[in-house]
CSV table of C-alpha atoms in Angstrom, one decimal:
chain,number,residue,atom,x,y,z
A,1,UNK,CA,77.4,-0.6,91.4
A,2,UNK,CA,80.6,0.1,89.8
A,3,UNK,CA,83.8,2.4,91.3
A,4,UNK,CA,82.6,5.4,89.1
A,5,UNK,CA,79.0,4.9,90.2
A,6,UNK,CA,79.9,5.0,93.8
A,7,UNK,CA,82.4,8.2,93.5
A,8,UNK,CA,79.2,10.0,91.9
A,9,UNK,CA,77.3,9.3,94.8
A,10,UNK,CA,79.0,9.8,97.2
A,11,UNK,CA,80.0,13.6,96.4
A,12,UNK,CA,76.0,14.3,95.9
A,13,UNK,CA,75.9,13.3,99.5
A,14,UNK,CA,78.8,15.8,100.4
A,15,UNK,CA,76.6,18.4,98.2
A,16,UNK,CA,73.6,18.0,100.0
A,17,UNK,CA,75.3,18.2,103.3
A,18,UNK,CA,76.6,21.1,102.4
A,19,UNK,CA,73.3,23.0,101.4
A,20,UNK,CA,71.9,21.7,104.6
A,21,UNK,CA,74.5,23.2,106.9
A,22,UNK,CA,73.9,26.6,104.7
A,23,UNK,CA,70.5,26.6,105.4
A,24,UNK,CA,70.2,25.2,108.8
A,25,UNK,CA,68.2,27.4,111.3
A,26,UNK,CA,65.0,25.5,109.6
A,27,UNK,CA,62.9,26.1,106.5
A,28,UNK,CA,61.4,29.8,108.1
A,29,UNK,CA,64.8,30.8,110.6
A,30,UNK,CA,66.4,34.0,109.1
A,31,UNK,CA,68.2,35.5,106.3
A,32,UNK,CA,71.1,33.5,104.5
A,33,UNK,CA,74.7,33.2,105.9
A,34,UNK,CA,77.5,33.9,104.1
A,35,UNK,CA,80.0,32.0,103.2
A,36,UNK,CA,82.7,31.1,106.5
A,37,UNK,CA,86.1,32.5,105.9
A,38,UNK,CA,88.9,29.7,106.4
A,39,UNK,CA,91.2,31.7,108.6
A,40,UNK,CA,90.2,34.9,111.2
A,41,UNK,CA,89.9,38.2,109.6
A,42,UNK,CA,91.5,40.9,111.5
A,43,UNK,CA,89.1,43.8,112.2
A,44,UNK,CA,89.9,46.7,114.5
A,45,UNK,CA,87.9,49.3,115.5
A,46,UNK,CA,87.0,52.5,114.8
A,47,UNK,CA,87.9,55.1,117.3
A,48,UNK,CA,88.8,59.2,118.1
A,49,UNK,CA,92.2,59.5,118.0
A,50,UNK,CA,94.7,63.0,117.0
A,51,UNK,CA,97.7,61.9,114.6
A,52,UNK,CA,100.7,64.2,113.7
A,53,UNK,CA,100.6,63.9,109.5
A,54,UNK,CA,103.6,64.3,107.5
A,55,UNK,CA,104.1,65.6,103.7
A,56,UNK,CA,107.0,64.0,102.1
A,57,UNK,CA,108.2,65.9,98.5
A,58,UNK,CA,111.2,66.1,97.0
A,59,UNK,CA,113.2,69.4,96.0
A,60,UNK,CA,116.4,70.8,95.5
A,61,UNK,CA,119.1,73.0,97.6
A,62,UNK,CA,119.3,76.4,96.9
A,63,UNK,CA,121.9,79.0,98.6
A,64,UNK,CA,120.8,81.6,101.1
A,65,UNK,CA,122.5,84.1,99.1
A,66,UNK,CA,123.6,84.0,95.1
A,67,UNK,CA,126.0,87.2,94.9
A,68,UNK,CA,127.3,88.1,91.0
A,69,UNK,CA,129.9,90.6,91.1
A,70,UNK,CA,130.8,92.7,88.3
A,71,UNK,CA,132.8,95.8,87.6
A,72,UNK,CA,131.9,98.9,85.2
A,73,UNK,CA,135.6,100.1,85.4
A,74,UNK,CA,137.6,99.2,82.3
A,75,UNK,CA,140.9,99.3,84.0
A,76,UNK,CA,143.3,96.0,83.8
A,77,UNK,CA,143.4,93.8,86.9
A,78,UNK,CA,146.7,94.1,89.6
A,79,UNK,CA,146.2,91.2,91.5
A,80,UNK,CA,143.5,88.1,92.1
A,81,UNK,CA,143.4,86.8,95.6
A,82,UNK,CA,140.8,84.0,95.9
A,83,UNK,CA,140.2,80.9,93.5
A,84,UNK,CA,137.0,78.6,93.5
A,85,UNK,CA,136.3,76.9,96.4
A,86,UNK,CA,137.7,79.9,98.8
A,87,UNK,CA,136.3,80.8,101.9
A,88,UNK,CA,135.8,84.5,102.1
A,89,UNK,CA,134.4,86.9,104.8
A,90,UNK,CA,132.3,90.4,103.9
A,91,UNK,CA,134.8,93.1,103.3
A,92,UNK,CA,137.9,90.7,101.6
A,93,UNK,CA,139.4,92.1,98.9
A,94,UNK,CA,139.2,89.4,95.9
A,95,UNK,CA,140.9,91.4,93.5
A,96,UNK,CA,142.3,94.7,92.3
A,97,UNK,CA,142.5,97.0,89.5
A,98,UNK,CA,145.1,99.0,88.3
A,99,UNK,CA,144.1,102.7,88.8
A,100,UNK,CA,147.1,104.8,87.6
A,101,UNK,CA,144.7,106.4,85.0
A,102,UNK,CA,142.2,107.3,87.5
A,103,UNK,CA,144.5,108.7,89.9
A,104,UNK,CA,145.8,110.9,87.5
A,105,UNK,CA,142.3,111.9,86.6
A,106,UNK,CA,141.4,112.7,89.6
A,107,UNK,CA,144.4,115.1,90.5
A,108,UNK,CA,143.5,117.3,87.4
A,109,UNK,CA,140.2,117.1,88.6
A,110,UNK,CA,141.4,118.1,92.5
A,111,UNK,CA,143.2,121.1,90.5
A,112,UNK,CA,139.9,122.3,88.7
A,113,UNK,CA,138.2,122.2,91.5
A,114,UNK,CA,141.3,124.9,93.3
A,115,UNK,CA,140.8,127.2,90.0
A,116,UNK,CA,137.5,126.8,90.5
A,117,UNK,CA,137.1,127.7,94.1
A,118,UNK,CA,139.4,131.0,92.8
A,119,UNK,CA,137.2,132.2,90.8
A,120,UNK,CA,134.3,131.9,93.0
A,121,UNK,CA,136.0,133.8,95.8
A,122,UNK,CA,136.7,136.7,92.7
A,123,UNK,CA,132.9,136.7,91.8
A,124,UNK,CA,132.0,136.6,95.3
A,125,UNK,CA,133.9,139.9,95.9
A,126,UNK,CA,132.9,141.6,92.5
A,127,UNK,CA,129.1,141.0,93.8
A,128,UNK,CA,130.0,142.6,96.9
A,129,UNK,CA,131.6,145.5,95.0
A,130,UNK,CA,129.0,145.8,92.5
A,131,UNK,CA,126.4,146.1,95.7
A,132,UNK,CA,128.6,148.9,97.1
A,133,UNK,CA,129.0,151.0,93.9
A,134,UNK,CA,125.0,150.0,93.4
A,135,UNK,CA,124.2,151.5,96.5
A,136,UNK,CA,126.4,155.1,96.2
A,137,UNK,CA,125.5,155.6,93.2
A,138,UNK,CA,121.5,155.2,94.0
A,139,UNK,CA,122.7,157.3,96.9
A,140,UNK,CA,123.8,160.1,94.5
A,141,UNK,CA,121.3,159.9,92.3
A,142,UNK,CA,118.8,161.1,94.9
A,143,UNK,CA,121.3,163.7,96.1
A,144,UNK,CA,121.8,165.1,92.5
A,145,UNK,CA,118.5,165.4,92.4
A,146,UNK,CA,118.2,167.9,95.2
A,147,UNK,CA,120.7,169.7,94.2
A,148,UNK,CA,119.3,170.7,91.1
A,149,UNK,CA,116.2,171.5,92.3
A,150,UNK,CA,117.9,174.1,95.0
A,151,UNK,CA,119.3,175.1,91.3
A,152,UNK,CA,116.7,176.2,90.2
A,153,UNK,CA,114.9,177.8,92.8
A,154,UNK,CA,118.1,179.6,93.1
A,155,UNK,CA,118.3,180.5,89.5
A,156,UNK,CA,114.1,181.5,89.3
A,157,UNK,CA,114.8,183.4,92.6
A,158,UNK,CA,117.7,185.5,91.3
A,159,UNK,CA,115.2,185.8,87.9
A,160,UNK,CA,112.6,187.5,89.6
A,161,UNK,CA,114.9,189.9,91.5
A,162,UNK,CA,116.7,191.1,88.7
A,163,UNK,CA,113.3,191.7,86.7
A,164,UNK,CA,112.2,193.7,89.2
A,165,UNK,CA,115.3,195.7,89.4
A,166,UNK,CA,115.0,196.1,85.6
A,167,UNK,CA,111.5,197.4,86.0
A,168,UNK,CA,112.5,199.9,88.9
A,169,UNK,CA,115.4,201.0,86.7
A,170,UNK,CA,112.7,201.4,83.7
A,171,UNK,CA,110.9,203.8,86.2
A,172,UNK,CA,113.7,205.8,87.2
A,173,UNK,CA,114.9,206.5,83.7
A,174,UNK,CA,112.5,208.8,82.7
A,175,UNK,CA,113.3,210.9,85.7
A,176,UNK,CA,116.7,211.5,84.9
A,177,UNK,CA,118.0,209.7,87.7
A,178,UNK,CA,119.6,206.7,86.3
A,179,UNK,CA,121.8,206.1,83.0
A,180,UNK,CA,120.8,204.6,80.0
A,181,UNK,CA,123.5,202.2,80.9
A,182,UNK,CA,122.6,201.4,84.0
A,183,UNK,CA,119.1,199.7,82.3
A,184,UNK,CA,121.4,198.0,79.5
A,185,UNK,CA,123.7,196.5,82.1
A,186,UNK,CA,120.2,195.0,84.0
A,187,UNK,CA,118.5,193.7,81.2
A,188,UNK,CA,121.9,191.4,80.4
A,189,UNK,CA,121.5,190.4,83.9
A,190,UNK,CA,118.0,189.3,83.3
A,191,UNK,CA,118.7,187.6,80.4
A,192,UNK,CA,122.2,185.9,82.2
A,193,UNK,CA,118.9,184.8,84.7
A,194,UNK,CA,116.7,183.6,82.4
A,195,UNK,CA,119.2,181.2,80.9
A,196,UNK,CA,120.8,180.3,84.1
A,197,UNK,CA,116.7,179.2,84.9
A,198,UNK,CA,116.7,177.5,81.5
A,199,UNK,CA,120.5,175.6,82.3
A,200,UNK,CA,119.0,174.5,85.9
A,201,UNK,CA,116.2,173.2,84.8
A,202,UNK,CA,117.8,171.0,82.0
A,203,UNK,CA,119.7,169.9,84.9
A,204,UNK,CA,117.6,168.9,87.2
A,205,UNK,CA,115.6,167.1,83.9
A,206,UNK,CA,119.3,165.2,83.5
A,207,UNK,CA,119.1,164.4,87.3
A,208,UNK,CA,116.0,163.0,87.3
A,209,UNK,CA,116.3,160.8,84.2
A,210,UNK,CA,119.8,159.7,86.3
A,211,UNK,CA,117.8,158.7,89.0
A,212,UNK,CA,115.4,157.0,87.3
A,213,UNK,CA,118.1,154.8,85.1
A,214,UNK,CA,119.6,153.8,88.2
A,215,UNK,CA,116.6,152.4,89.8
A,216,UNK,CA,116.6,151.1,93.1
A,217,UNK,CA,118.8,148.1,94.9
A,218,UNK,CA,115.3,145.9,93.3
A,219,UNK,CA,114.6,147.8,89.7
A,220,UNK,CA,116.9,149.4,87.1
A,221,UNK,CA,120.3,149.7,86.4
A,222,UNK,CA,122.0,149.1,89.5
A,223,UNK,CA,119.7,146.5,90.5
A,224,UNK,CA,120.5,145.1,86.9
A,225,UNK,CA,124.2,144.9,87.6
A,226,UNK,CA,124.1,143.1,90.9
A,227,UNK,CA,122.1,140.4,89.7
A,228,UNK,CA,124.5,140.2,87.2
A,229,UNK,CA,127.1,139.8,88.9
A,230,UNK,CA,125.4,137.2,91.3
A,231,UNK,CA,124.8,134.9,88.4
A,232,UNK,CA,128.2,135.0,87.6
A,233,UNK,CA,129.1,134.2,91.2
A,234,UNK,CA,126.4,131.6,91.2
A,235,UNK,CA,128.1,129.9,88.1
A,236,UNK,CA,131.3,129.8,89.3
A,237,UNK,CA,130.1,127.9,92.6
A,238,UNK,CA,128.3,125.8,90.3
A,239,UNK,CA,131.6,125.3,88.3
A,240,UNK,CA,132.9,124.4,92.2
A,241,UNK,CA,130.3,121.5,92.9
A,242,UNK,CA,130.5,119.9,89.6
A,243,UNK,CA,134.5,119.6,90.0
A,244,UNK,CA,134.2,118.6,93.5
A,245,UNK,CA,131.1,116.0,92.3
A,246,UNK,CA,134.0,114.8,89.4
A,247,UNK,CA,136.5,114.3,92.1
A,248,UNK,CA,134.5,112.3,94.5
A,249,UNK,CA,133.3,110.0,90.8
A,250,UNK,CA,136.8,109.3,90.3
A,251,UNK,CA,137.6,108.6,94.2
A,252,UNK,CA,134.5,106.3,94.2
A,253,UNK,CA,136.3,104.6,90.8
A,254,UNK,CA,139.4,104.4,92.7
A,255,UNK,CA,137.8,102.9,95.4
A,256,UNK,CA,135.8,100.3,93.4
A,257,UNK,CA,138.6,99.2,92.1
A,258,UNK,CA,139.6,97.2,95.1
A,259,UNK,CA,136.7,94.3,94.9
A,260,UNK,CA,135.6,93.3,98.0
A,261,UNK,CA,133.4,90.6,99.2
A,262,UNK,CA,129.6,92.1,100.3
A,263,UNK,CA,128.9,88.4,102.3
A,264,UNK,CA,130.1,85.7,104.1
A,265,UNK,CA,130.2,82.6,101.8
A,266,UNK,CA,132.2,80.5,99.2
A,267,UNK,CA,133.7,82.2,95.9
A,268,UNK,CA,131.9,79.5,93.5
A,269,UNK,CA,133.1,81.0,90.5
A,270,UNK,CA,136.1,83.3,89.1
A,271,UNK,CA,135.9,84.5,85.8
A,272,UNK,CA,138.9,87.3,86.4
A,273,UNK,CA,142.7,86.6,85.8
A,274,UNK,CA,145.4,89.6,86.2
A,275,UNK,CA,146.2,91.5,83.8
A,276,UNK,CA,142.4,91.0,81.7
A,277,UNK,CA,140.1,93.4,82.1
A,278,UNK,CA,136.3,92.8,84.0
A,279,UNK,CA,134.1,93.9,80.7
A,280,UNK,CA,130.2,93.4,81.0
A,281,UNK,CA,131.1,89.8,82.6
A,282,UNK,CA,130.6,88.1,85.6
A,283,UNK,CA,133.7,88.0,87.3
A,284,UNK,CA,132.9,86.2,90.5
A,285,UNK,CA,130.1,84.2,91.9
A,286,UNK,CA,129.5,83.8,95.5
A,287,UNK,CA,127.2,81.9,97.7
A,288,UNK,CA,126.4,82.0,101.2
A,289,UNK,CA,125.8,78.6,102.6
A,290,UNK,CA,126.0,78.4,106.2
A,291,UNK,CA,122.1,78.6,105.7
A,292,UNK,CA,120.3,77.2,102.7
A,293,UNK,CA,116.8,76.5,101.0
A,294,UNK,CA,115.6,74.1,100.0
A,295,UNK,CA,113.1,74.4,97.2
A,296,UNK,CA,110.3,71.7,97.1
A,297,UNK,CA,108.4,71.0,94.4
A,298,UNK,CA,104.9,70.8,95.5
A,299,UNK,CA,101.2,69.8,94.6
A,300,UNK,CA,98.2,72.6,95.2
A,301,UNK,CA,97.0,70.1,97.9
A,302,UNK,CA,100.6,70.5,99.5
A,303,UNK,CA,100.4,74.3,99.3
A,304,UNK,CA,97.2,74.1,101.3
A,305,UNK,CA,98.3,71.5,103.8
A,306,UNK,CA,101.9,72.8,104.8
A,307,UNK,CA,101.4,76.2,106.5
A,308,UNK,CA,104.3,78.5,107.1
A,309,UNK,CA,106.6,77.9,110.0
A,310,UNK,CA,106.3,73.9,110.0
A,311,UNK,CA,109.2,72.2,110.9
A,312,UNK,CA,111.1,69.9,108.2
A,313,UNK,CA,113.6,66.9,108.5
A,314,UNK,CA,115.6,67.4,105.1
A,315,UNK,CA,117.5,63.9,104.0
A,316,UNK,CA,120.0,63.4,101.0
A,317,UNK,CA,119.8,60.3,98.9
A,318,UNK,CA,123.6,58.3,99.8
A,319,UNK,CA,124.9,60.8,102.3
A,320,UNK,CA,125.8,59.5,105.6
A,321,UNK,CA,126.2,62.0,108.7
A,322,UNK,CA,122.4,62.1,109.5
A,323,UNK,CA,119.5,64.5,108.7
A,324,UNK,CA,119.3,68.4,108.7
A,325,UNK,CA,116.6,70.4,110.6
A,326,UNK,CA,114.3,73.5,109.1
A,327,UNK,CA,111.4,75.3,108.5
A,328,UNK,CA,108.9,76.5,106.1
A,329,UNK,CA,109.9,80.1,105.2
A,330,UNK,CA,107.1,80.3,102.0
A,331,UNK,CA,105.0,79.0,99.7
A,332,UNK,CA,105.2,80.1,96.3
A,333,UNK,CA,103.0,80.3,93.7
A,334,UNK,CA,102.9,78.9,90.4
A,335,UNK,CA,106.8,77.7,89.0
A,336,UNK,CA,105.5,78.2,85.4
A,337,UNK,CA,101.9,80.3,84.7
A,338,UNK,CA,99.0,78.0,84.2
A,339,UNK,CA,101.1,74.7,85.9
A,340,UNK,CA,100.3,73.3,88.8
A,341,UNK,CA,103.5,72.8,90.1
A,342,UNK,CA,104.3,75.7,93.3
A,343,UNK,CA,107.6,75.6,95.5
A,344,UNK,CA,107.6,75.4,99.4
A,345,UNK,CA,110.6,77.2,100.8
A,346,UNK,CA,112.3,75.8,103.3
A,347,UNK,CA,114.9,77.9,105.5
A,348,UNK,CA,117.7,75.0,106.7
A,349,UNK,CA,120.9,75.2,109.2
A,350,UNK,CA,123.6,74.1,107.6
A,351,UNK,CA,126.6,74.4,110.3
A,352,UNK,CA,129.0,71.7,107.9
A,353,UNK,CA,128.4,73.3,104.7
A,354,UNK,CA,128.0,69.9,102.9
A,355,UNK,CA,124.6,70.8,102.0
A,356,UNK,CA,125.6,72.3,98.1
A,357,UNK,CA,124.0,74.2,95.6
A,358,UNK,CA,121.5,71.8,93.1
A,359,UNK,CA,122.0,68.8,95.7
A,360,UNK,CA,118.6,67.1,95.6
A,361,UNK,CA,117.0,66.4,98.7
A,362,UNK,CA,114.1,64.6,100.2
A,363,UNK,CA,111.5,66.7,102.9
A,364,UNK,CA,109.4,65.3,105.1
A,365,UNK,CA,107.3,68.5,106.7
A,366,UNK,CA,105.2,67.8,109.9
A,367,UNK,CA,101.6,69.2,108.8
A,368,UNK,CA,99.0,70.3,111.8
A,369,UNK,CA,97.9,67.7,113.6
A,370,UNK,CA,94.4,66.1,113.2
A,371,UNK,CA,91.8,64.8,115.5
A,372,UNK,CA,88.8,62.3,114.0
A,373,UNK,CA,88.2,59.1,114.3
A,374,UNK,CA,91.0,57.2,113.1
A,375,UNK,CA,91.3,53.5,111.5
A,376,UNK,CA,94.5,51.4,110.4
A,377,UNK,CA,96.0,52.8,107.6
A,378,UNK,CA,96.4,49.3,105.9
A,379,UNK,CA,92.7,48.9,106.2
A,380,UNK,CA,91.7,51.2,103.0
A,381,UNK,CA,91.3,48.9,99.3
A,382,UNK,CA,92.9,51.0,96.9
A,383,UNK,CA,95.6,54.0,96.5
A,384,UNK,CA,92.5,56.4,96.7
A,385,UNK,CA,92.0,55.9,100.1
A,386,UNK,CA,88.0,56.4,99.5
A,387,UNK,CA,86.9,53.2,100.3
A,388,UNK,CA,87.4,50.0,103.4
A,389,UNK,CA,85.6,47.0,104.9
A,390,UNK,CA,83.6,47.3,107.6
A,391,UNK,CA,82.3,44.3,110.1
A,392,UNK,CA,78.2,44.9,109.2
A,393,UNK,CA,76.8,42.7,112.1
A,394,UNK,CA,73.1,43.8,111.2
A,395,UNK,CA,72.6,40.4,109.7
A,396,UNK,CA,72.3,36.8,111.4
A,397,UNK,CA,76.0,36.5,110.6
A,398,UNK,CA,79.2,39.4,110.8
A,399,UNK,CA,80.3,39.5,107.4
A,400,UNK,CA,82.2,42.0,105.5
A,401,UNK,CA,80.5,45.4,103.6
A,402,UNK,CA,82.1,47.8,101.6
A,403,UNK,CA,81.7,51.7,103.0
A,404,UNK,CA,83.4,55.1,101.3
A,405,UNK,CA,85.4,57.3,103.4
A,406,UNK,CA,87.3,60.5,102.9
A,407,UNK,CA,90.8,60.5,104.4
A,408,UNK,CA,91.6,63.8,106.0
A,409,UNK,CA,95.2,63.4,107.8
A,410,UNK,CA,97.4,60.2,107.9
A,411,UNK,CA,100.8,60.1,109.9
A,412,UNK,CA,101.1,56.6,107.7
A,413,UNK,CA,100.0,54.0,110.2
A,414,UNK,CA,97.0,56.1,111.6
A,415,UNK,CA,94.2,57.5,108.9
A,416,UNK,CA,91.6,60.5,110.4
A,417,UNK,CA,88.5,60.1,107.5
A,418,UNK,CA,85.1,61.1,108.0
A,419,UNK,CA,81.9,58.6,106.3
A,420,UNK,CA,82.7,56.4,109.5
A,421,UNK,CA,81.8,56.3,113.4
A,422,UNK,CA,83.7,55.8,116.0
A,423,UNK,CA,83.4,51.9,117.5
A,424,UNK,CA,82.7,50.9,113.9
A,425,UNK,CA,84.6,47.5,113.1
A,426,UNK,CA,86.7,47.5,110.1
A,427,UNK,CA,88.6,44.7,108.5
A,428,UNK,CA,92.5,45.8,109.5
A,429,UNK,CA,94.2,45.0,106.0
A,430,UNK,CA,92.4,45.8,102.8
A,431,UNK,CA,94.1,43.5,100.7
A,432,UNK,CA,93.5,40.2,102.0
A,433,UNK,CA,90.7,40.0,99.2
A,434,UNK,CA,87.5,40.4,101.4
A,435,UNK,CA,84.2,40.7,99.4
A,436,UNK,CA,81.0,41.8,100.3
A,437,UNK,CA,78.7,39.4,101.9
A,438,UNK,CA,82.0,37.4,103.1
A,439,UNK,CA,81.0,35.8,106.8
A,440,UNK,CA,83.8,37.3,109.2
A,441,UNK,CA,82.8,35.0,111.7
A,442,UNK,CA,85.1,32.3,113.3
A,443,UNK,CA,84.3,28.7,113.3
């Protein structure tokens, strides 16, 4: 038998060896056996455990407070007295307008308001007059009145007398006793009566009408007069409160024209320069940044695993000096209507001030923590985290099968995932290539 030859045979004996040790356990002992694996495959197993998740996004610092100041006076600037980069404290003055033409405003405005206050105190006094001569000559009225009827009842009384002399007289005259003169003298005097009835009563009409003209202190013409003159009082003291309300404007002006600062923080922008005036412009931008936020771009799944309150460790890409410290102040909704991009809100300390406006910053937010039963982390086969190795032991031999899982919480060594029991075996690391049916048994 030549070389060749013998190589050839020999390897079929190798072959049938090998079927021989894969089937050992006798033509009717069990199931096959799958194939050994070379080295030990590390399993752990499956047991109830609590880990502490964390969320790690990304975002960018945001000031606590963004104050734009403008100024609606159009008055030239005195004097500036911050640049960029300033400190400032709430109250500082920053800059200040000139105010000569308000001033002088104002002091024609303080002198309305004296002639105006004059004329109020005259109006005031003519109502009170008006009232007086309202109320004596109502008063008269009623006494005229009277008068003219005790007139007339004089007047009809003296009538009736004298007629009755006149007829007496007309009696005596045919008896000779009395001269024909005597009757002419009484019939004047009865006539003198009658118009002196006729006179009174006209005046007493007269009286009446007077009366009624004049009214009372509520109807007519008296009552006519006062109110009168109480509008005219009420105008003037309505003259008053509009020059004192122009006064106060151009006080307020004046004092706006002294910008102050309304916040502790760092003047970030000035847009003023003496001598220009503020127009419609920004003409300083502060920020307050002994506290920030920082504004994290989130997932949905974020917004429904970072509750409000949970601490954050904040880190900046480069920056030495160590972390910063916060909290979740809010979760936002939607950045842009129909995106799926939301904002966590993060309230952070930031003593040194070195954490700017726009800087972008890494967050890692502690979620709730989360009891299950809990497997290695490295034991899952893919990004998805749905699927690991288990050690199935229900055949002759341990060897590897392939289970789904749902991962629920994960601190990044530790994964809590439902789909599994506790004291399960699973194969530690799911990328050592492990198929199903693979023997995990050791030789």
């Amino acid at each position: 038998m030549n070389r060749p030859r013998v190589l050839l045979v020999a390897l079929l004996v190798a072959a049938v060896a090998t079927v021989g040790c894969a089937h050992r356990g006798g033509a009717g002992g069990g199931r096959a056996r799958g194939l050994s694996s070379p080295n030990p495959i590390p399993t752990a197993a499956a047991k109830v455990t609590t880990v502490h998740a964390t969320s790690t996004i990304s975002g960018f610092v945001a000031p606590l407070l963004n104050v734009a100041i403008t100024s609606a006076l159009s008055e030239p600037t005195d004097v500036v007295n911050v640049n960029e980069g300033d400190r400032v404290h709430v109250g500082e003055v920053l800059a200040v307008l000139d105010t000569a033409d308000l001033k002088a405003q104002l002091a024609q405005a303080q002198a309305t308001v004296v002639a105006d206050q004059r004329t109020a105190e005259s109006d005031d006094a003519k109502v009170a007059q008006t009232r007086y001569t309202a109320t004596l000559n109502i008063g008269q009225g009623g006494n005229s009145v009277l008068s003219a009827r005790a007139a007339l009842a004089q007047a009809q009384q003296n009538l009736v007398n004298d007629q009755a002399n006149l007829a007496r007289d007309n009696a005596l005259i045919t008896s000779g006793y009395i001269a024909q003169q005597t009757i002419d003298q009484q019939k004047t005097q009865v006539l003198n009566d009658q118009a002196a009835v006729r006179n009174a009563q006209a005046q007493l009409q007269s009286a009446i009408i007077n009366q009624n003209v004049n009214g009372t202190m509520n109807k007519g013409l008296q009552a006519a007069d006062v109110q009168a003159a109480i509008a005219d009082a009420q105008a003037a003291h309505a003259a008053v409160a509009q020059a004192q309300a122009t006064v106060q404007q151009y006080e307020a002006e004046i004092s706006r024209a002294t910008i102050v600062s309304p916040t502790e923080g760092v003047v970030i922008n000035r847009n003023l320069n003496p001598g220009e005036y503020p127009g419609s412009r920004t003409i300083f931008t502060l920020q307050r940044l002994d506290d920030v936020y920082a504004e994290l771009n989130a997932s949905s799944s974020d917004t429904f695993a970072i509750p409000v309150g949970a601490p954050v460790t904040l880190s900046v890409a480069g920056a030495s000096g160590g972390n910063y410290s916060g909290h979740v102040v809010a979760v936002l909704g939607q950045v842009t209507p129909g995106s799926t991009d939301f904002t966590v809100k993060v309230l952070v300390s930031n003593p040194d001030e070195k954490l700017q406006s726009g800087i972008p910053v890494t967050a890692v937010a502690a979620l709730p923590p989360v009891t299950g039963v809990g497997i290695p982390t490295t034991a899952f086969l893919d990004e998805t985290h749905t699927s690991i190795m288990i050690a199935d032991d229900e055949l002759v031999d341990t060897v590897a099968k392939t289970v789904y899982v749902h991962e629920i919480g994960s601190n990044g060594t530790t994964s809590i995932v439902t789909g599994l029991k506790a004291g399960q075996a699973v194969v530690a690391n799911g990328q050592l290539g492990v198929t199903d049916g693979q023997s995990l048994a050791q030789e």
